[in-house]
Every structure is written in C-alpha cells, then in structure tokens.
C-alpha cells in the first residue's frame, strides 16, 4: 500500500512539473530564449572579450619590466704571445621602462576600448530585439495554427453530422444519393484541410523550439489563445522612447565616441613620447688557457680572467616622429576623422528611419484593427446564414451542397478572424521592435 501511495505521489509530482515546464506564457518563452539562444550567447562572449581589452590598454600606464640572461662561449684573440682562445660569458639583466608622457595616447586607447565594448553591447541588444521579435512571431504563429486546427476539427465534426443527417434523409427518401455523395466529398475535403493544419502546427512548433534553443524531449504546450486586446499608442512618447532606447542609435553613438578616441590616439603620434628607463646588469667572463703559436717555445700560458661585477644605468628616452611615423599618424588621424563624420551623418538617417517605421507600424496597427472588426462581423453574418440554410434544408428549400458551402464559408470566416488577431498582435510587436523594446 505504501509503495502504491509513493508511486501515485511521484506520478502527480511529475505531472505537476510537466505542466509547469511545458505550459509556457509568452514572457516565459522570451526569458528562455534569451537564456538559451546561441546568437545571444555568442554576443555575450563577445561583450566579455571586449571588456577584457580595456584592462589590456590600461596596463600601458604601468612600467614594463623585462629580464634576460646570456650564457655562452665567445672567441677571444690575444695581442701578445698567445694564440686564439675561447671564453665563457654569462650575465643577468633587468630593465624597466615607465611611460612619462605620450600625448594622451594611453588614455585615448583606454576610452576607445571602452566604447568598443559598448558597441558590442549595442550589437547584443540589437540581436536581442530581433530574437524577441522572432520568438514572439513564432509563439503567436503556434497559437494561430492551434486555433486553426480547432476550427478545422469543428468543421470535420459538422461535416460528419451533416453526412449522418443526409444519410437518414436518403433512407427516408427525402434526399437522393447525389446529396450523400456531395456531403461525403465535403467531409473528405475537411479532413484533408485538418491534416494540413496539423502539419502546419507541428512545423510552427518546431520553429519555436529552434528559436528558443529548446532541447526538451516533449513539445511545448501553449495554452494561451488568440485574444484581441486593443492598445493605446502615444506617438510623441514612442518617438522619445525610441530615441532614448533604440540600440541602433546607441551603437551609432558608441561608434562615434570610439572614432573620436581613435582620432586622439592618432593625433598623439604627432608629438614626441617620453619614457623613463632603468637597467641593472650583472655579468662574468672567464677565459681558458690558450696554446702558444706553432714554433714558439714552452707550453701553455694562462689567460687572465676578465673583470666580474655589475653595472646600473638609468635615464630618460625621447622618441620623436620624423618621417614614417609622422606619415602613418597623419593617415590614421584623417581616417578616424572621416569615420566620425560619416557616423554623424548616419545618426540623422537612423532617426528619420525610426520616425518613418513608427508611423508605418502605427498605420499597420490601425489597418489590422479595422480588418479585425470586419472579420468579426463576417463571422456573425456567416453564422446566421448557416442557421438559415440548415433550417431551409430541413424544409427542402436548400440542398446538401448549400449546407456544405455554408459550413465552409463559416470556417473560412473564423480562420480570417484568427488571422486578423494574429496580424494585429504582430503589428504591435513590430512597433515594439522599432522602438527597441525587448519586452
């Protein structure tokens, strides 16, 4: 008994977890997408890498320390009675160089790296806006296809009921076999459309899983329905918000600042750079005895050891650009200045594009709202028309084909209503994309 209770508890727990994991809202889908989408992850790594460059450029403020050592044998020639000999030499060196004045070069490079990290962040924000739009579109498309499947399922059920009704009338000699054939043909058509709708739903679900980076074994279960929710739009507020939050403008501003810092860094190449250096060295050289030259009397003579000790030096170094360095600095300066001027011109183009796209999105919302009202009215009209035709069919005024056509017209009207709601939601989603909002 305890095992049975434990088993039921585990089943209920798994069921509750499944509902919680797979019954997702739009906000939850967006959150999972931003966490799992490979494009967003790649952009995040790029932002982190750009931030590390700031530390690299800032390290130029600190002294450069270099250590080295030499060890080896070198030839030595005596000027006396001795022939050639070989000596062993080894030393240790320690040198430091501290920049004193570089005409603002290091500061400009640090700021340039900072603004380049902001460029990477703005590109990540642009990617997020695009991904959020894509997942929202896929999410609403899944709901749309699910609703269309329900409409076709209802149409199949109505067609089955109509076939049964016609079959009864044929048995009662109130209808002919042709009417039954027409009803069965309509049923087959509805079943084919239901099959197509289910395929479209499965494809839409796969697209949503792909965008989300969903690796779950079971498909997502979206319980939300398409509902028309009119929104109020404040045009001046939208424009102000877009100019303050749009990632394309943020990227343009960061690029302009990076170009300005590149110009300052290039300008520093026109001036001399000053640095302080110190060097400490310790070394020792030892000689081997040398053989006398051929024909000399005697054996070998000892070569004196060379001095052993250390030396220390410090000073100030000045490097002045003369020809190549000056020409290169001048070219970089002009290039950075041209890039900045280009970005200033691009800013006004981006702002005008935002204004235009906001107006287009608002017009699309108004158009979608009007289409929704028309589609809703058509559903009411075709519903009443179907009721009248079914009543007339019972009275012998209309044929079986009229009833099938009326069912088909109502089904199409419902689908158009669903698509009008979908287009309205996507028009509003597109407006948020233009503004630069991710939620």
Short mmCIF file of C-alpha atoms in Angstrom, two decimals, residues 74-416:
data_model
loop_
_atom_site.label_atom_id
_atom_site.label_comp_id
_atom_site.label_asym_id
_atom_site.label_seq_id
_atom_site.Cartn_x
_atom_site.Cartn_y
_atom_site.Cartn_z
CA UNK A 74 82.74 33.61 -27.42
CA UNK A 75 86.08 33.82 -29.29
CA UNK A 76 88.87 35.95 -27.81
CA UNK A 77 92.13 36.96 -29.51
CA UNK A 78 95.22 37.97 -27.59
CA UNK A 79 97.54 40.66 -28.86
CA UNK A 80 100.57 39.16 -27.09
CA UNK A 81 102.39 35.94 -27.46
CA UNK A 82 99.30 33.85 -27.15
CA UNK A 83 97.14 32.46 -29.88
CA UNK A 84 93.37 32.44 -30.03
CA UNK A 85 91.35 31.22 -27.09
CA UNK A 86 87.68 30.82 -26.09
CA UNK A 87 85.97 32.45 -23.16
CA UNK A 88 82.74 31.73 -21.25
CA UNK A 89 80.44 34.64 -20.54
CA UNK A 90 77.19 34.83 -18.57
CA UNK A 91 75.18 37.79 -17.33
CA UNK A 92 71.74 38.71 -15.95
CA UNK A 93 69.83 41.85 -16.97
CA UNK A 94 66.78 43.59 -15.52
CA UNK A 95 65.30 46.57 -17.37
CA UNK A 96 62.23 48.70 -16.61
CA UNK A 97 60.55 51.31 -18.80
CA UNK A 98 57.94 53.73 -17.45
CA UNK A 99 55.96 55.99 -19.84
CA UNK A 100 56.12 59.60 -18.64
CA UNK A 101 54.29 61.43 -21.42
CA UNK A 102 52.67 60.05 -24.57
CA UNK A 103 50.44 62.99 -25.53
CA UNK A 104 47.24 61.30 -24.30
CA UNK A 105 47.78 58.12 -26.31
CA UNK A 106 47.14 55.66 -23.47
CA UNK A 107 44.06 57.50 -22.20
CA UNK A 108 42.60 57.58 -25.71
CA UNK A 109 43.25 53.87 -26.22
CA UNK A 110 41.55 53.00 -22.91
CA UNK A 111 38.48 55.09 -23.79
CA UNK A 112 38.41 53.64 -27.30
CA UNK A 113 38.37 50.11 -25.85
CA UNK A 114 35.55 51.16 -23.50
CA UNK A 115 33.39 52.46 -26.34
CA UNK A 116 34.16 49.39 -28.44
CA UNK A 117 32.78 47.27 -25.59
CA UNK A 118 29.66 49.46 -25.72
CA UNK A 119 29.44 48.81 -29.46
CA UNK A 120 29.48 45.07 -28.75
CA UNK A 121 26.79 45.55 -26.09
CA UNK A 122 24.62 47.55 -28.51
CA UNK A 123 25.02 44.80 -31.12
CA UNK A 124 23.92 42.30 -28.48
CA UNK A 125 20.86 44.48 -27.74
CA UNK A 126 20.05 44.61 -31.47
CA UNK A 127 20.31 40.82 -31.59
CA UNK A 128 18.03 40.55 -28.55
CA UNK A 129 15.39 42.78 -30.16
CA UNK A 130 15.47 40.67 -33.33
CA UNK A 131 15.35 37.39 -31.40
CA UNK A 132 12.48 38.60 -29.18
CA UNK A 133 10.55 39.60 -32.29
CA UNK A 134 11.23 36.21 -33.89
CA UNK A 135 10.19 34.22 -30.81
CA UNK A 136 7.07 36.37 -30.37
CA UNK A 137 6.14 35.82 -34.01
CA UNK A 138 6.74 32.08 -33.68
CA UNK A 139 4.78 31.98 -30.41
CA UNK A 140 1.72 33.69 -31.90
CA UNK A 141 2.03 31.54 -35.02
CA UNK A 142 1.85 28.39 -32.86
CA UNK A 143 -1.31 29.71 -31.21
CA UNK A 144 -2.75 30.66 -34.61
CA UNK A 145 -2.10 27.22 -36.08
CA UNK A 146 -3.50 25.58 -32.96
CA UNK A 147 -6.69 27.64 -33.27
CA UNK A 148 -6.94 26.84 -36.98
CA UNK A 149 -6.67 23.13 -36.16
CA UNK A 150 -9.57 23.56 -33.73
CA UNK A 151 -11.64 25.29 -36.43
CA UNK A 152 -10.97 22.51 -38.93
CA UNK A 153 -11.70 19.91 -36.26
CA UNK A 154 -15.06 21.55 -35.67
CA UNK A 155 -15.66 21.63 -39.43
CA UNK A 156 -14.96 17.91 -39.68
CA UNK A 157 -17.39 17.21 -36.85
CA UNK A 158 -20.04 19.36 -38.54
CA UNK A 159 -19.40 17.59 -41.85
CA UNK A 160 -19.76 14.20 -40.16
CA UNK A 161 -23.03 15.32 -38.61
CA UNK A 162 -24.23 16.58 -41.97
CA UNK A 163 -23.36 13.25 -43.64
CA UNK A 164 -25.34 11.39 -40.98
CA UNK A 165 -28.26 13.75 -41.47
CA UNK A 166 -28.23 13.27 -45.25
CA UNK A 167 -27.93 9.51 -44.86
CA UNK A 168 -31.07 9.49 -42.70
CA UNK A 169 -32.88 11.56 -45.29
CA UNK A 170 -31.83 9.15 -48.03
CA UNK A 171 -33.23 6.27 -46.02
CA UNK A 172 -36.47 8.20 -45.63
CA UNK A 173 -36.49 9.04 -49.38
CA UNK A 174 -36.25 12.73 -48.52
CA UNK A 175 -32.89 13.05 -50.32
CA UNK A 176 -31.08 11.36 -53.18
CA UNK A 177 -27.74 9.56 -53.35
CA UNK A 178 -26.18 12.59 -55.03
CA UNK A 179 -26.78 14.62 -51.88
CA UNK A 180 -24.97 11.97 -49.84
CA UNK A 181 -22.10 11.95 -52.34
CA UNK A 182 -21.79 15.75 -52.06
CA UNK A 183 -21.78 15.55 -48.27
CA UNK A 184 -19.07 12.84 -48.26
CA UNK A 185 -16.98 14.87 -50.70
CA UNK A 186 -17.21 17.87 -48.39
CA UNK A 187 -16.21 15.66 -45.44
CA UNK A 188 -13.15 14.37 -47.30
CA UNK A 189 -12.13 17.93 -48.13
CA UNK A 190 -12.44 19.00 -44.50
CA UNK A 191 -10.37 16.01 -43.34
CA UNK A 192 -7.62 16.92 -45.82
CA UNK A 193 -7.56 20.51 -44.58
CA UNK A 194 -7.44 19.28 -40.99
CA UNK A 195 -4.44 17.12 -41.85
CA UNK A 196 -2.69 20.10 -43.46
CA UNK A 197 -3.50 22.31 -40.47
CA UNK A 198 -1.96 19.78 -38.08
CA UNK A 199 1.20 19.66 -40.18
CA UNK A 200 1.38 23.46 -40.13
CA UNK A 201 1.00 23.38 -36.35
CA UNK A 202 3.84 20.86 -35.96
CA UNK A 203 6.10 22.94 -38.21
CA UNK A 204 5.27 26.10 -36.25
CA UNK A 205 6.10 24.31 -33.01
CA UNK A 206 9.45 23.13 -34.40
CA UNK A 207 10.30 26.67 -35.49
CA UNK A 208 9.53 27.96 -32.00
CA UNK A 209 11.70 25.26 -30.42
CA UNK A 210 14.54 26.12 -32.79
CA UNK A 211 14.44 29.83 -31.97
CA UNK A 212 14.22 29.15 -28.24
CA UNK A 213 17.09 26.67 -28.32
CA UNK A 214 14.69 24.21 -26.69
CA UNK A 215 16.27 20.79 -26.18
CA UNK A 216 13.34 19.29 -24.27
CA UNK A 217 12.11 15.91 -25.44
CA UNK A 218 8.45 16.86 -25.27
CA UNK A 219 6.92 19.65 -27.36
CA UNK A 220 5.93 22.90 -25.74
CA UNK A 221 2.34 23.12 -24.59
CA UNK A 222 0.98 26.62 -25.07
CA UNK A 223 -2.43 27.06 -23.52
CA UNK A 224 -2.89 30.72 -24.43
CA UNK A 225 -5.49 31.71 -27.04
CA UNK A 226 -5.59 34.47 -29.60
CA UNK A 227 -7.46 37.33 -27.99
CA UNK A 228 -7.92 40.80 -29.43
CA UNK A 229 -6.56 43.34 -26.95
CA UNK A 230 -6.57 46.90 -28.31
CA UNK A 231 -3.67 49.09 -27.20
CA UNK A 232 -3.43 52.84 -26.84
CA UNK A 233 -0.48 54.46 -28.59
CA UNK A 234 1.06 57.78 -27.59
CA UNK A 235 3.07 58.84 -30.64
CA UNK A 236 5.27 61.56 -29.04
CA UNK A 237 6.09 59.26 -26.15
CA UNK A 238 7.04 56.46 -28.54
CA UNK A 239 9.40 58.69 -30.52
CA UNK A 240 11.02 59.96 -27.33
CA UNK A 241 11.40 56.43 -26.01
CA UNK A 242 12.84 55.19 -29.30
CA UNK A 243 15.47 57.92 -29.37
CA UNK A 244 16.43 57.03 -25.80
CA UNK A 245 16.42 53.22 -26.01
CA UNK A 246 16.88 52.20 -29.63
CA UNK A 247 20.03 50.04 -29.80
CA UNK A 248 20.85 51.23 -33.33
CA UNK A 249 21.21 54.79 -32.03
CA UNK A 250 23.21 53.54 -29.05
CA UNK A 251 25.54 51.69 -31.40
CA UNK A 252 25.95 54.78 -33.58
CA UNK A 253 26.81 56.92 -30.55
CA UNK A 254 29.34 54.37 -29.27
CA UNK A 255 30.92 54.15 -32.74
CA UNK A 256 31.21 57.96 -32.88
CA UNK A 257 32.92 58.06 -29.49
CA UNK A 258 35.28 55.23 -30.46
CA UNK A 259 36.18 57.09 -33.67
CA UNK A 260 36.86 60.27 -31.66
CA UNK A 261 39.21 58.40 -29.32
CA UNK A 262 40.92 56.80 -32.32
CA UNK A 263 41.45 60.32 -33.70
CA UNK A 264 43.01 61.46 -30.41
CA UNK A 265 45.24 58.38 -30.30
CA UNK A 266 46.40 59.08 -33.85
CA UNK A 267 46.96 62.76 -33.02
CA UNK A 268 49.38 61.76 -30.26
CA UNK A 269 51.65 60.41 -32.98
CA UNK A 270 52.48 64.00 -33.98
CA UNK A 271 54.26 64.62 -30.65
CA UNK A 272 57.35 63.10 -29.02
CA UNK A 273 56.93 60.34 -26.46
CA UNK A 274 58.94 60.42 -23.23
CA UNK A 275 59.78 57.46 -21.03
CA UNK A 276 62.00 56.73 -18.03
CA UNK A 277 64.17 53.62 -18.12
CA UNK A 278 66.41 51.87 -15.62
CA UNK A 279 68.72 48.90 -16.19
CA UNK A 280 70.69 46.69 -13.82
CA UNK A 281 73.16 44.12 -15.16
CA UNK A 282 75.47 41.61 -13.54
CA UNK A 283 77.93 39.56 -15.56
CA UNK A 284 81.10 37.49 -15.50
CA UNK A 285 83.53 36.41 -18.23
CA UNK A 286 86.09 33.60 -17.77
CA UNK A 287 88.92 32.62 -20.17
CA UNK A 288 90.57 29.29 -20.89
CA UNK A 289 94.35 28.96 -21.27
CA UNK A 290 95.48 29.48 -24.84
CA UNK A 291 98.01 27.35 -26.76
CA UNK A 292 101.17 29.04 -27.96
CA UNK A 293 101.51 29.57 -31.65
CA UNK A 294 103.31 26.98 -33.75
CA UNK A 295 107.04 27.15 -33.32
CA UNK A 296 107.03 29.02 -30.02
CA UNK A 297 108.92 27.51 -27.17
CA UNK A 298 107.34 26.48 -23.96
CA UNK A 299 103.97 25.08 -23.06
CA UNK A 300 100.73 26.85 -22.28
CA UNK A 301 100.25 30.30 -20.70
CA UNK A 302 97.29 31.29 -18.55
CA UNK A 303 94.95 33.97 -19.88
CA UNK A 304 93.91 36.39 -17.13
CA UNK A 305 90.25 36.38 -16.05
CA UNK A 306 88.19 39.36 -17.20
CA UNK A 307 86.56 41.57 -14.55
CA UNK A 308 83.47 40.37 -12.69
CA UNK A 309 80.76 42.72 -11.36
CA UNK A 310 77.59 44.63 -12.17
CA UNK A 311 76.54 47.99 -13.57
CA UNK A 312 73.46 50.15 -13.18
CA UNK A 313 72.04 52.79 -15.52
CA UNK A 314 69.02 55.00 -15.74
CA UNK A 315 67.85 57.80 -17.97
CA UNK A 316 65.09 59.41 -19.97
CA UNK A 317 64.32 58.38 -23.52
CA UNK A 318 62.60 60.60 -26.08
CA UNK A 319 61.25 59.29 -29.38
CA UNK A 320 60.35 61.89 -32.00
CA UNK A 321 58.24 61.06 -35.09
CA UNK A 322 60.19 62.17 -38.14
CA UNK A 323 59.18 60.55 -41.40
CA UNK A 324 57.45 57.17 -41.45
CA UNK A 325 55.84 57.52 -38.01
CA UNK A 326 54.59 61.02 -38.80
CA UNK A 327 53.10 59.96 -42.15
CA UNK A 328 51.41 56.95 -40.53
CA UNK A 329 49.99 59.06 -37.68
CA UNK A 330 48.65 61.62 -40.15
CA UNK A 331 46.93 58.91 -42.21
CA UNK A 332 45.33 57.35 -39.12
CA UNK A 333 44.18 60.77 -37.94
CA UNK A 334 42.44 61.53 -41.23
CA UNK A 335 40.87 58.07 -41.36
CA UNK A 336 39.41 58.37 -37.84
CA UNK A 337 38.11 61.87 -38.56
CA UNK A 338 36.40 60.69 -41.76
CA UNK A 339 34.77 57.77 -39.92
CA UNK A 340 33.41 60.09 -37.25
CA UNK A 341 31.95 62.49 -39.84
CA UNK A 342 30.30 59.55 -41.58
CA UNK A 343 28.74 58.36 -38.31
CA UNK A 344 27.40 61.85 -37.54
CA UNK A 345 25.61 61.83 -40.90
CA UNK A 346 24.34 58.28 -40.28
CA UNK A 347 22.75 59.35 -36.99
CA UNK A 348 20.22 61.63 -38.69
CA UNK A 349 19.40 58.86 -41.17
CA UNK A 350 18.75 56.40 -38.32
CA UNK A 351 16.50 58.91 -36.54
CA UNK A 352 14.49 59.56 -39.71
CA UNK A 353 14.16 55.81 -40.30
CA UNK A 354 12.85 55.34 -36.75
CA UNK A 355 10.23 58.06 -37.24
CA UNK A 356 9.15 56.53 -40.56
CA UNK A 357 8.99 52.98 -39.18
CA UNK A 358 6.95 54.14 -36.16
CA UNK A 359 4.43 55.80 -38.47
CA UNK A 360 4.27 52.68 -40.66
CA UNK A 361 3.79 50.44 -37.60
CA UNK A 362 1.01 52.67 -36.26
CA UNK A 363 -0.72 52.59 -39.65
CA UNK A 364 -0.42 48.81 -39.73
CA UNK A 365 -2.00 48.58 -36.27
CA UNK A 366 -4.93 50.75 -37.38
CA UNK A 367 -5.34 48.65 -40.52
CA UNK A 368 -5.25 45.41 -38.52
CA UNK A 369 -7.81 46.75 -36.07
CA UNK A 370 -10.18 47.62 -38.91
CA UNK A 371 -9.68 44.19 -40.51
CA UNK A 372 -10.49 42.58 -37.17
CA UNK A 373 -13.80 44.42 -36.93
CA UNK A 374 -14.69 43.36 -40.48
CA UNK A 375 -13.71 39.73 -39.85
CA UNK A 376 -15.68 39.65 -36.62
CA UNK A 377 -18.75 41.00 -38.39
CA UNK A 378 -18.36 38.40 -41.16
CA UNK A 379 -18.32 35.57 -38.61
CA UNK A 380 -21.63 36.79 -37.20
CA UNK A 381 -23.10 37.09 -40.70
CA UNK A 382 -21.99 33.62 -41.82
CA UNK A 383 -23.15 32.08 -38.54
CA UNK A 384 -26.67 33.40 -39.08
CA UNK A 385 -26.51 32.42 -42.74
CA UNK A 386 -25.62 28.84 -41.81
CA UNK A 387 -28.51 28.66 -39.37
CA UNK A 388 -30.94 29.87 -42.05
CA UNK A 389 -29.60 27.45 -44.67
CA UNK A 390 -29.78 24.49 -42.27
CA UNK A 391 -33.33 25.44 -41.42
CA UNK A 392 -34.16 25.80 -45.10
CA UNK A 393 -32.54 22.46 -45.84
CA UNK A 394 -34.83 20.78 -43.32
CA UNK A 395 -37.73 22.41 -45.10
CA UNK A 396 -36.48 21.37 -48.53
CA UNK A 397 -35.60 24.87 -49.71
CA UNK A 398 -31.81 24.38 -49.84
CA UNK A 399 -29.70 21.44 -50.97
CA UNK A 400 -26.96 19.45 -49.28
CA UNK A 401 -24.37 21.39 -51.27
CA UNK A 402 -25.73 24.67 -49.89
CA UNK A 403 -25.27 23.39 -46.34
CA UNK A 404 -21.71 22.22 -47.06
CA UNK A 405 -20.84 25.56 -48.65
CA UNK A 406 -22.30 27.43 -45.69
CA UNK A 407 -20.18 25.37 -43.28
CA UNK A 408 -17.13 26.07 -45.44
CA UNK A 409 -17.82 29.82 -45.56
CA UNK A 410 -18.20 29.98 -41.79
CA UNK A 411 -14.97 28.03 -41.31
CA UNK A 412 -13.10 30.41 -43.61
CA UNK A 413 -14.58 33.41 -41.81
CA UNK A 414 -13.38 32.09 -38.44
CA UNK A 415 -9.90 31.50 -39.82
CA UNK A 416 -9.80 35.04 -41.23
#
